[in-house]
Amino acid sequence: MIIKPKVRGFICTTAHPEGCRAEVKREIEYVKAQDHAADGPKKVLVIGASMGYGLASRISAAYSFGAATLGVIFDKPASGARTATSGWYNTAAFEEFAKADGLYARTVNGDAYSKEIKDQVIDIIKNDLGKIDCVVYSLAAPRRTDTDGTMYTSVLKTVGSSYTNKTINLKDNTVGDITVEPASQEEIDATVKVMGGEDWKLWIDALKAADVLTDDAVTVAYSYIGPVITHPMYADGSIGKAKDHLFATAKEMTAQGNVRAYISVNKALVTQSSAAIPIVPLYISILYKVMKAHGVHEGCIEQMCRLFNTKLYGGEVKTDAEGRIRMDDLEMQEDIQNEVDTLWSSICTENLDTHADLSGYHEDFYKLFGFGIDGVDYEADADAAVAIPSIEQ
Ligand code: NAD
């Protein structure tokens, strides 16, 4: 079929298999071309492995260190006139390349919050890998169904009082004010349940109990802090409460001695999840403009390749005074943030082109779904029914 993008709100409901494949290949080639740390993980479980930071972590571990990777994804294959999700195509492509390069790659498709998927993953580790030495927890999910069947939905709201600031309407590229209302305590608790550390710890406890973690195993989950303009929405908002819980859980797990657990504070980037946060996409498009002008812009793969080769491995783990790995070091540089601040204070619909990298934002958004990628013929007939080699259909 001829596959075109169909954007609905913050997501694109179609994905292009050839575009996704080309993007995965580009990320692999990027990692292959970098210098690699002498030490590194050998057997890695990536939870949330099909897109964004999780996919980039999988590629970085596999192509920096030859690591065997087991991925957990929550994606849909093509069906009838519907394409598969981009995470499905990314994973199919990753497995294809990994196998061609002699690397172990296997994937489990299902709800990472469920006990069933945890059990399935543990069985595969026992049968195929023995023990794993690294667990990446990179879920970005809107909801979680607990083992008792209760469904929790996360919200992107402030805490305490409402907050008004500029935002961008990505449908018509206009800048206007938005007021974000505070979350109720019930909503905050639900957001912590979905995006906090509880499920991360359930995974580590289950892996430890099954004796499939090496003694020196490391686990990392991803967080964000960002500048003051985003704090009411992010760091001090409902999602920030979940991230505080994630960090507290890292400390708790490390103190228990089963694993060394870290939080990596990553850069703000266009992914399926960040597009849904009010205010943040406008900040991201200004940030892109400034970081590109300074020659320090990075995408998911550049961030994760640097994480695995210079901060998490390559000698001692490098953290800030509070024990967090800071991959947002370039984003938070004073000169970058001062310029972002100046542009933010005067940005409006009329000067969007000069104050923000809106085309870069839109390009990255379409690329998430395999569109707008050089060398891909979007007028050609594409076979949407791509299989993930390790998943039976
Ligand atoms: P993403 O949407 O690109 O990827 C999320 C992944 O989670 C996908 O592979 C998705 O399939 C998987 N997933 C979602 N629900 C699942 C479920 N129930 N079971 C199994 N898999 C499931 O998101 P991302 O932006 O890469 O975010 C990953 C992490 O990085 C999140 O913790 C996020 O808060 C954090 N982070 C993101 C940014 C950013 O700007 N995008 C910045 C810093 C930190």
Coordinates of C-alpha atoms and ligand atoms in Angstrom, one line a residue:
M1 CA 0.0 0.0 0.0
I2 CA 1.0 3.6 -0.4
I3 CA 1.5 4.9 3.2
K4 CA 1.0 8.6 4.1
P5 CA 1.1 10.2 7.5
K6 CA -2.3 10.6 9.3
V7 CA -1.9 12.9 12.3
R8 CA -4.6 12.9 15.0
G9 CA -3.8 15.2 17.9
F10 CA -0.4 14.3 19.3
I11 CA 0.1 11.1 17.3
C12 CA 0.3 9.8 13.8
T13 CA -1.9 6.8 13.3
T14 CA 0.1 5.4 10.4
A15 CA 3.8 4.4 10.2
H16 CA 6.1 3.7 7.3
P17 CA 8.1 0.4 7.5
E18 CA 10.8 1.5 5.1
G19 CA 11.2 4.9 6.9
C20 CA 11.4 3.3 10.3
R21 CA 13.9 0.8 9.0
A22 CA 16.1 3.6 7.5
E23 CA 16.0 5.5 10.8
V24 CA 17.0 2.4 12.9
K25 CA 19.8 1.8 10.4
R26 CA 21.0 5.4 10.8
E27 CA 21.0 5.1 14.6
I28 CA 23.0 1.8 14.3
E29 CA 25.5 3.4 11.9
Y30 CA 25.9 6.3 14.3
V31 CA 26.8 4.1 17.2
K32 CA 29.1 1.9 15.2
A33 CA 31.1 5.1 14.2
Q34 CA 31.6 6.3 17.8
D35 CA 34.4 5.4 20.2
H36 CA 33.3 2.8 22.7
A37 CA 34.1 2.3 26.4
A38 CA 36.3 -0.7 27.2
D39 CA 33.8 -2.1 29.7
G40 CA 30.1 -2.3 29.0
P41 CA 27.0 -4.5 29.5
K42 CA 26.9 -7.9 27.8
K43 CA 23.2 -9.0 28.4
V44 CA 20.7 -6.2 28.6
L45 CA 16.9 -6.1 29.2
V46 CA 15.3 -3.0 27.8
I47 CA 11.7 -2.3 29.1
G48 CA 10.1 0.1 26.6
A49 CA 12.4 -0.8 23.8
S50 CA 10.5 0.2 20.6
M51 CA 10.9 4.0 20.4
G52 CA 12.6 7.0 21.7
Y53 CA 15.2 6.6 24.5
G54 CA 14.5 2.9 25.0
L55 CA 15.2 2.0 21.4
A56 CA 18.3 4.2 21.4
S57 CA 19.5 2.4 24.6
R58 CA 19.0 -0.9 23.0
I59 CA 21.0 0.1 19.9
S60 CA 23.7 1.7 22.0
A61 CA 24.2 -1.4 24.1
A62 CA 24.1 -3.8 21.2
Y63 CA 26.4 -1.8 18.9
S64 CA 28.8 -0.3 21.4
F65 CA 29.5 -3.6 23.3
G66 CA 28.0 -6.4 21.2
A67 CA 25.4 -6.9 23.9
A68 CA 22.6 -9.4 23.7
T69 CA 19.4 -7.5 24.0
L70 CA 15.9 -8.6 25.2
G71 CA 13.3 -5.9 24.6
V72 CA 9.8 -5.4 26.0
I73 CA 7.5 -3.5 23.8
F74 CA 3.8 -2.7 23.6
D75 CA 3.1 -2.4 19.9
K76 CA 0.7 -3.5 17.2
P77 CA 1.4 -5.4 14.0
A78 CA -0.3 -4.4 10.8
S79 CA -3.9 -5.5 10.4
G80 CA -6.1 -5.1 7.3
A81 CA -5.8 -1.5 6.0
R82 CA -3.9 -0.4 9.2
T83 CA -0.2 -0.2 9.3
A84 CA 1.7 -1.5 12.3
T85 CA 2.9 1.0 14.9
S86 CA 6.2 2.6 14.4
G87 CA 7.6 0.8 17.4
W88 CA 6.7 -2.5 15.7
Y89 CA 8.6 -1.6 12.5
N90 CA 11.5 -0.2 14.5
T91 CA 11.8 -3.5 16.4
A92 CA 11.5 -5.6 13.3
A93 CA 14.3 -3.6 11.7
F94 CA 16.5 -3.7 14.8
E95 CA 16.2 -7.5 15.1
E96 CA 16.9 -7.9 11.4
F97 CA 20.1 -5.8 11.6
A98 CA 21.2 -7.3 14.9
K99 CA 20.9 -10.9 13.6
A100 CA 22.7 -10.0 10.4
D101 CA 25.5 -8.7 12.6
G102 CA 25.6 -11.8 14.8
L103 CA 23.9 -10.2 17.8
Y104 CA 21.3 -11.9 20.0
A105 CA 18.0 -9.9 19.9
R106 CA 14.7 -11.1 21.1
T107 CA 11.5 -9.2 21.9
V108 CA 8.4 -9.7 24.0
N109 CA 5.3 -7.8 23.0
G110 CA 2.9 -7.1 25.8
D111 CA 2.0 -4.9 28.8
A112 CA 5.3 -4.5 30.8
Y113 CA 3.2 -3.7 34.0
S114 CA 1.7 -7.2 34.0
K115 CA 3.1 -10.2 35.9
E116 CA 2.5 -12.4 32.9
I117 CA 5.1 -10.4 30.8
K118 CA 7.5 -10.3 33.7
D119 CA 7.3 -14.1 34.0
Q120 CA 7.7 -14.6 30.2
V121 CA 10.8 -12.4 30.2
I122 CA 12.3 -14.3 33.2
D123 CA 11.7 -17.6 31.3
I124 CA 13.5 -16.3 28.2
I125 CA 16.4 -15.0 30.3
K126 CA 16.8 -18.4 32.0
N127 CA 16.6 -20.3 28.8
D128 CA 18.7 -18.1 26.5
L129 CA 20.9 -15.8 28.6
G130 CA 21.4 -17.2 32.1
K131 CA 21.7 -13.9 33.8
I132 CA 21.5 -10.3 32.7
D133 CA 23.8 -7.4 33.8
C134 CA 21.8 -4.4 32.8
V135 CA 18.2 -3.4 32.9
V136 CA 17.0 -0.2 31.2
Y137 CA 13.5 1.0 32.3
S138 CA 12.2 3.4 29.7
L139 CA 8.4 3.2 29.8
A140 CA 6.4 6.3 28.9
A141 CA 2.8 5.1 29.3
P142 CA -0.5 6.9 29.7
R143 CA -2.0 4.3 32.0
R144 CA -1.3 1.2 34.0
T145 CA -3.6 -1.7 34.9
D146 CA -2.5 -3.1 38.3
T147 CA -2.6 -6.8 39.2
D148 CA -6.0 -6.4 40.9
G149 CA -7.4 -5.0 37.6
T150 CA -7.5 -1.3 38.8
M151 CA -6.6 1.1 36.0
Y152 CA -4.5 4.2 36.8
T153 CA -4.3 7.1 34.3
S154 CA -1.4 9.6 34.5
V155 CA -2.0 13.3 34.0
L156 CA 0.2 16.1 32.8
K157 CA -1.0 18.8 35.2
T158 CA 0.5 21.2 37.8
V159 CA 0.5 20.6 41.5
G160 CA -1.0 23.2 43.9
S161 CA -2.0 26.1 41.7
S162 CA -2.8 26.6 38.0
Y163 CA 0.0 27.9 35.7
T164 CA -0.3 30.1 32.6
N165 CA 2.4 30.4 30.0
K166 CA 2.9 30.3 26.3
T167 CA 2.3 27.1 24.3
I168 CA 2.3 26.2 20.6
N169 CA -0.6 24.9 18.7
L170 CA 1.2 22.5 16.4
K171 CA -1.9 22.2 14.1
D172 CA -1.7 25.8 12.9
N173 CA 1.7 26.8 14.3
T174 CA 0.4 29.6 16.4
V175 CA 1.6 30.7 19.9
G176 CA -1.0 31.5 22.5
D177 CA -1.4 31.3 26.3
I178 CA -2.5 28.1 28.0
T179 CA -3.6 27.6 31.6
V180 CA -2.8 24.3 33.1
E181 CA -5.0 23.3 36.0
P182 CA -3.7 21.6 39.1
A183 CA -4.1 17.9 39.5
S184 CA -6.2 16.4 42.3
Q185 CA -4.4 14.3 44.9
E186 CA -6.1 11.2 43.3
E187 CA -4.6 12.2 39.9
I188 CA -1.2 12.8 41.4
D189 CA -1.3 9.4 43.1
A190 CA -2.3 7.8 39.8
T191 CA 0.5 9.5 37.9
V192 CA 3.0 8.3 40.5
K193 CA 1.5 4.8 40.1
V194 CA 2.0 4.8 36.3
M195 CA 5.3 6.7 35.9
G196 CA 6.9 6.4 39.4
G197 CA 9.2 3.6 40.5
E198 CA 6.8 1.0 41.8
D199 CA 6.8 -1.1 38.6
W200 CA 10.5 -0.6 38.1
K201 CA 11.1 -2.1 41.6
L202 CA 8.6 -5.0 40.8
W203 CA 10.7 -5.8 37.8
I204 CA 14.0 -5.8 39.7
D205 CA 12.6 -7.7 42.6
A206 CA 11.2 -10.4 40.2
L207 CA 14.5 -10.7 38.3
K208 CA 16.4 -11.0 41.6
A209 CA 14.0 -13.5 43.1
A210 CA 14.4 -15.6 39.9
D211 CA 18.2 -15.3 40.2
V212 CA 18.6 -13.9 36.7
L213 CA 20.6 -10.7 37.7
T214 CA 24.4 -10.8 37.9
D215 CA 25.9 -9.6 41.2
D216 CA 27.1 -6.4 39.6
A217 CA 23.9 -5.7 37.7
V218 CA 23.1 -2.1 36.9
T219 CA 19.6 -0.6 36.2
V220 CA 18.8 2.8 34.8
A221 CA 15.5 4.7 34.4
Y222 CA 15.0 8.1 32.7
S223 CA 13.9 11.4 34.0
Y224 CA 13.8 15.1 33.1
I225 CA 14.3 18.3 35.1
G226 CA 14.5 21.2 32.6
P227 CA 14.5 25.0 33.1
V228 CA 12.3 27.0 35.4
I229 CA 9.7 27.9 32.7
T230 CA 8.8 24.2 32.4
H231 CA 8.9 23.4 36.2
P232 CA 5.2 24.0 37.0
M233 CA 4.3 21.7 34.1
Y234 CA 7.1 19.1 34.6
A235 CA 9.5 19.0 37.5
D236 CA 7.0 20.4 40.0
G237 CA 4.0 19.0 38.3
S238 CA 2.2 15.6 38.5
I239 CA 4.8 14.0 36.3
G240 CA 7.6 15.5 38.4
K241 CA 6.1 13.8 41.5
A242 CA 6.3 10.5 39.6
K243 CA 9.9 11.2 38.7
D244 CA 10.7 12.1 42.4
H245 CA 9.3 8.7 43.3
L246 CA 11.4 7.1 40.5
F247 CA 14.6 8.6 42.0
A248 CA 13.6 7.7 45.5
T249 CA 13.1 4.1 44.3
A250 CA 16.6 4.1 42.7
K251 CA 18.1 5.0 46.1
E252 CA 15.9 2.4 47.8
M253 CA 16.9 -0.4 45.4
T254 CA 20.6 0.5 45.6
A255 CA 20.4 0.5 49.4
Q256 CA 18.8 -3.0 49.4
G257 CA 21.9 -4.2 47.5
N258 CA 20.2 -6.2 44.8
V259 CA 21.3 -3.9 42.0
R260 CA 23.0 -0.5 41.4
A261 CA 20.1 1.7 40.3
Y262 CA 20.5 5.1 38.6
I263 CA 18.4 7.9 37.2
S264 CA 19.6 9.4 34.0
V265 CA 18.3 13.0 33.5
N266 CA 17.9 13.2 29.8
K267 CA 17.5 16.1 27.4
A268 CA 14.1 17.3 26.2
L269 CA 13.4 15.8 22.8
V270 CA 10.5 15.2 20.4
T271 CA 9.1 11.8 21.1
Q272 CA 5.6 10.5 21.1
S273 CA 5.3 11.2 24.9
S274 CA 6.8 14.7 25.0
A275 CA 4.5 16.0 22.2
A276 CA 1.5 15.6 24.6
I277 CA 2.9 17.9 27.3
P278 CA 1.6 21.5 27.2
I279 CA 4.2 24.3 27.0
V280 CA 7.1 21.8 26.5
P281 CA 6.9 21.5 22.7
L282 CA 7.4 25.3 22.3
Y283 CA 10.3 25.1 24.7
I284 CA 11.8 22.2 22.7
S285 CA 11.5 24.0 19.4
I286 CA 13.4 27.1 20.9
L287 CA 15.9 24.8 22.5
Y288 CA 16.5 23.0 19.2
K289 CA 17.2 26.3 17.5
V290 CA 19.7 27.4 20.1
M291 CA 21.5 24.0 20.5
K292 CA 21.8 23.6 16.8
A293 CA 23.3 27.1 16.5
H294 CA 25.9 26.2 19.1
G295 CA 26.6 22.8 17.5
V296 CA 25.6 20.8 20.6
H297 CA 22.2 19.5 19.5
E298 CA 21.7 15.8 20.2
G299 CA 18.9 13.3 19.5
C300 CA 18.0 10.1 21.4
I301 CA 20.8 8.1 19.8
E302 CA 23.5 10.7 20.5
Q303 CA 22.3 11.0 24.1
M304 CA 22.1 7.2 24.8
C305 CA 25.4 6.4 23.1
R306 CA 27.0 9.1 25.3
L307 CA 25.3 7.7 28.3
F308 CA 26.4 4.1 27.8
N309 CA 30.0 5.0 26.7
T310 CA 30.9 7.9 29.0
K311 CA 28.6 8.1 32.0
L312 CA 27.1 4.7 32.9
Y313 CA 30.1 2.7 31.7
G314 CA 33.7 3.6 31.0
G315 CA 34.9 3.6 34.6
E316 CA 33.0 4.9 37.6
V317 CA 29.4 6.0 37.0
K318 CA 29.4 9.7 36.6
T319 CA 26.8 11.5 38.6
D320 CA 26.0 14.9 40.0
A321 CA 26.2 15.6 43.8
E322 CA 22.8 14.1 44.3
G323 CA 23.7 10.9 42.5
R324 CA 21.9 11.5 39.2
I325 CA 23.5 11.0 35.8
R326 CA 23.1 14.3 33.9
M327 CA 22.7 13.8 30.2
D328 CA 21.0 17.2 30.1
D329 CA 24.4 18.8 30.8
L330 CA 24.5 20.5 27.4
E331 CA 20.8 21.5 27.5
M332 CA 21.3 23.2 30.9
Q333 CA 24.5 25.0 30.0
E334 CA 24.2 28.7 31.1
D335 CA 24.8 30.2 27.7
I336 CA 22.1 27.9 26.1
Q337 CA 19.5 28.6 28.8
N338 CA 20.2 32.4 28.7
E339 CA 19.5 32.4 24.9
V340 CA 16.4 30.2 25.3
D341 CA 15.1 32.6 28.0
T342 CA 15.6 35.7 25.8
L343 CA 13.8 34.0 22.9
W344 CA 11.0 32.7 25.1
S345 CA 10.2 36.1 26.5
S346 CA 9.5 37.6 23.0
I347 CA 8.3 34.6 21.0
C348 CA 4.9 35.0 19.3
T349 CA 3.2 33.6 16.2
E350 CA 4.7 36.3 14.0
N351 CA 8.3 35.6 14.9
L352 CA 8.1 31.8 15.3
D353 CA 10.4 31.3 12.3
T354 CA 13.2 33.3 13.6
H355 CA 12.8 32.4 17.3
A356 CA 12.3 28.6 17.1
D357 CA 13.2 25.6 15.0
L358 CA 9.7 24.7 14.2
S359 CA 10.6 22.8 11.0
G360 CA 13.1 20.8 13.1
Y361 CA 10.4 20.0 15.5
H362 CA 8.0 18.9 12.8
E363 CA 10.7 16.9 11.0
D364 CA 11.5 15.0 14.2
F365 CA 7.8 14.3 14.9
Y366 CA 7.2 12.8 11.4
K367 CA 10.5 10.8 11.7
L368 CA 9.1 9.1 14.8
F369 CA 6.6 7.4 12.4
G370 CA 9.1 6.8 9.6
F371 CA 8.1 9.8 7.4
G372 CA 10.3 12.5 5.8
I373 CA 13.4 10.3 5.7
D374 CA 15.9 10.8 2.9
G375 CA 16.2 8.0 0.5
V376 CA 12.7 6.5 1.2
D377 CA 10.3 6.5 -1.8
Y378 CA 7.0 7.4 -0.2
E379 CA 5.1 7.0 -3.5
A380 CA 6.2 3.4 -3.8
D381 CA 4.1 0.5 -2.8
A382 CA 5.1 -0.6 0.7
D383 CA 4.4 -3.9 2.4
A384 CA 2.9 -3.0 5.7
A385 CA 2.8 -6.6 7.0
V386 CA 6.3 -6.8 8.4
A387 CA 7.1 -9.5 11.0
I388 CA 9.3 -9.2 14.0
P389 CA 11.5 -12.3 13.6
S390 CA 11.4 -13.4 17.3
I391 CA 7.6 -12.9 17.7
E392 CA 5.2 -15.5 16.6
Q393 CA 2.1 -14.2 14.9
Ligands
NAD1 P1 8.5 7.0 23.9 O1 7.0 7.3 23.8 O2 9.3 7.3 22.7 O3 8.8 5.5 24.3 C1 8.1 4.8 25.3 C2 8.3 3.4 25.1 O4 7.5 2.7 26.2 C3 7.7 2.8 23.8 O5 8.6 1.9 23.3 C4 6.4 2.2 24.2 O6 6.0 1.1 23.3 C5 6.7 1.6 25.6 N1 5.6 1.4 26.4 C6 4.6 2.2 26.8 N2 3.7 1.6 27.5 C7 4.1 0.3 27.7 C8 3.6 -0.9 28.3 N3 2.5 -0.8 29.1 N4 4.4 -2.0 28.2 C9 5.5 -2.1 27.5 N5 6.0 -1.0 26.8 C10 5.3 0.1 26.9 O7 9.0 7.8 25.2 P2 10.4 8.5 25.6 O8 10.3 9.9 25.4 O9 11.6 7.7 25.0 O10 10.4 8.2 27.1 C11 11.1 7.2 27.8 C12 11.5 7.7 29.2 O11 12.4 8.8 29.0 C13 10.3 8.1 30.0 O12 10.5 7.8 31.3 C14 10.4 9.7 29.9 O13 9.8 10.3 30.9 C15 11.9 9.8 29.8 N6 12.3 11.1 29.3 C16 11.9 11.6 28.1 C17 12.3 12.9 27.6 C18 11.8 13.5 26.4 O14 12.0 14.7 26.2 N7 11.2 12.7 25.5 C19 13.3 13.6 28.4 C20 13.8 13.0 29.5 C21 13.3 11.8 30.0

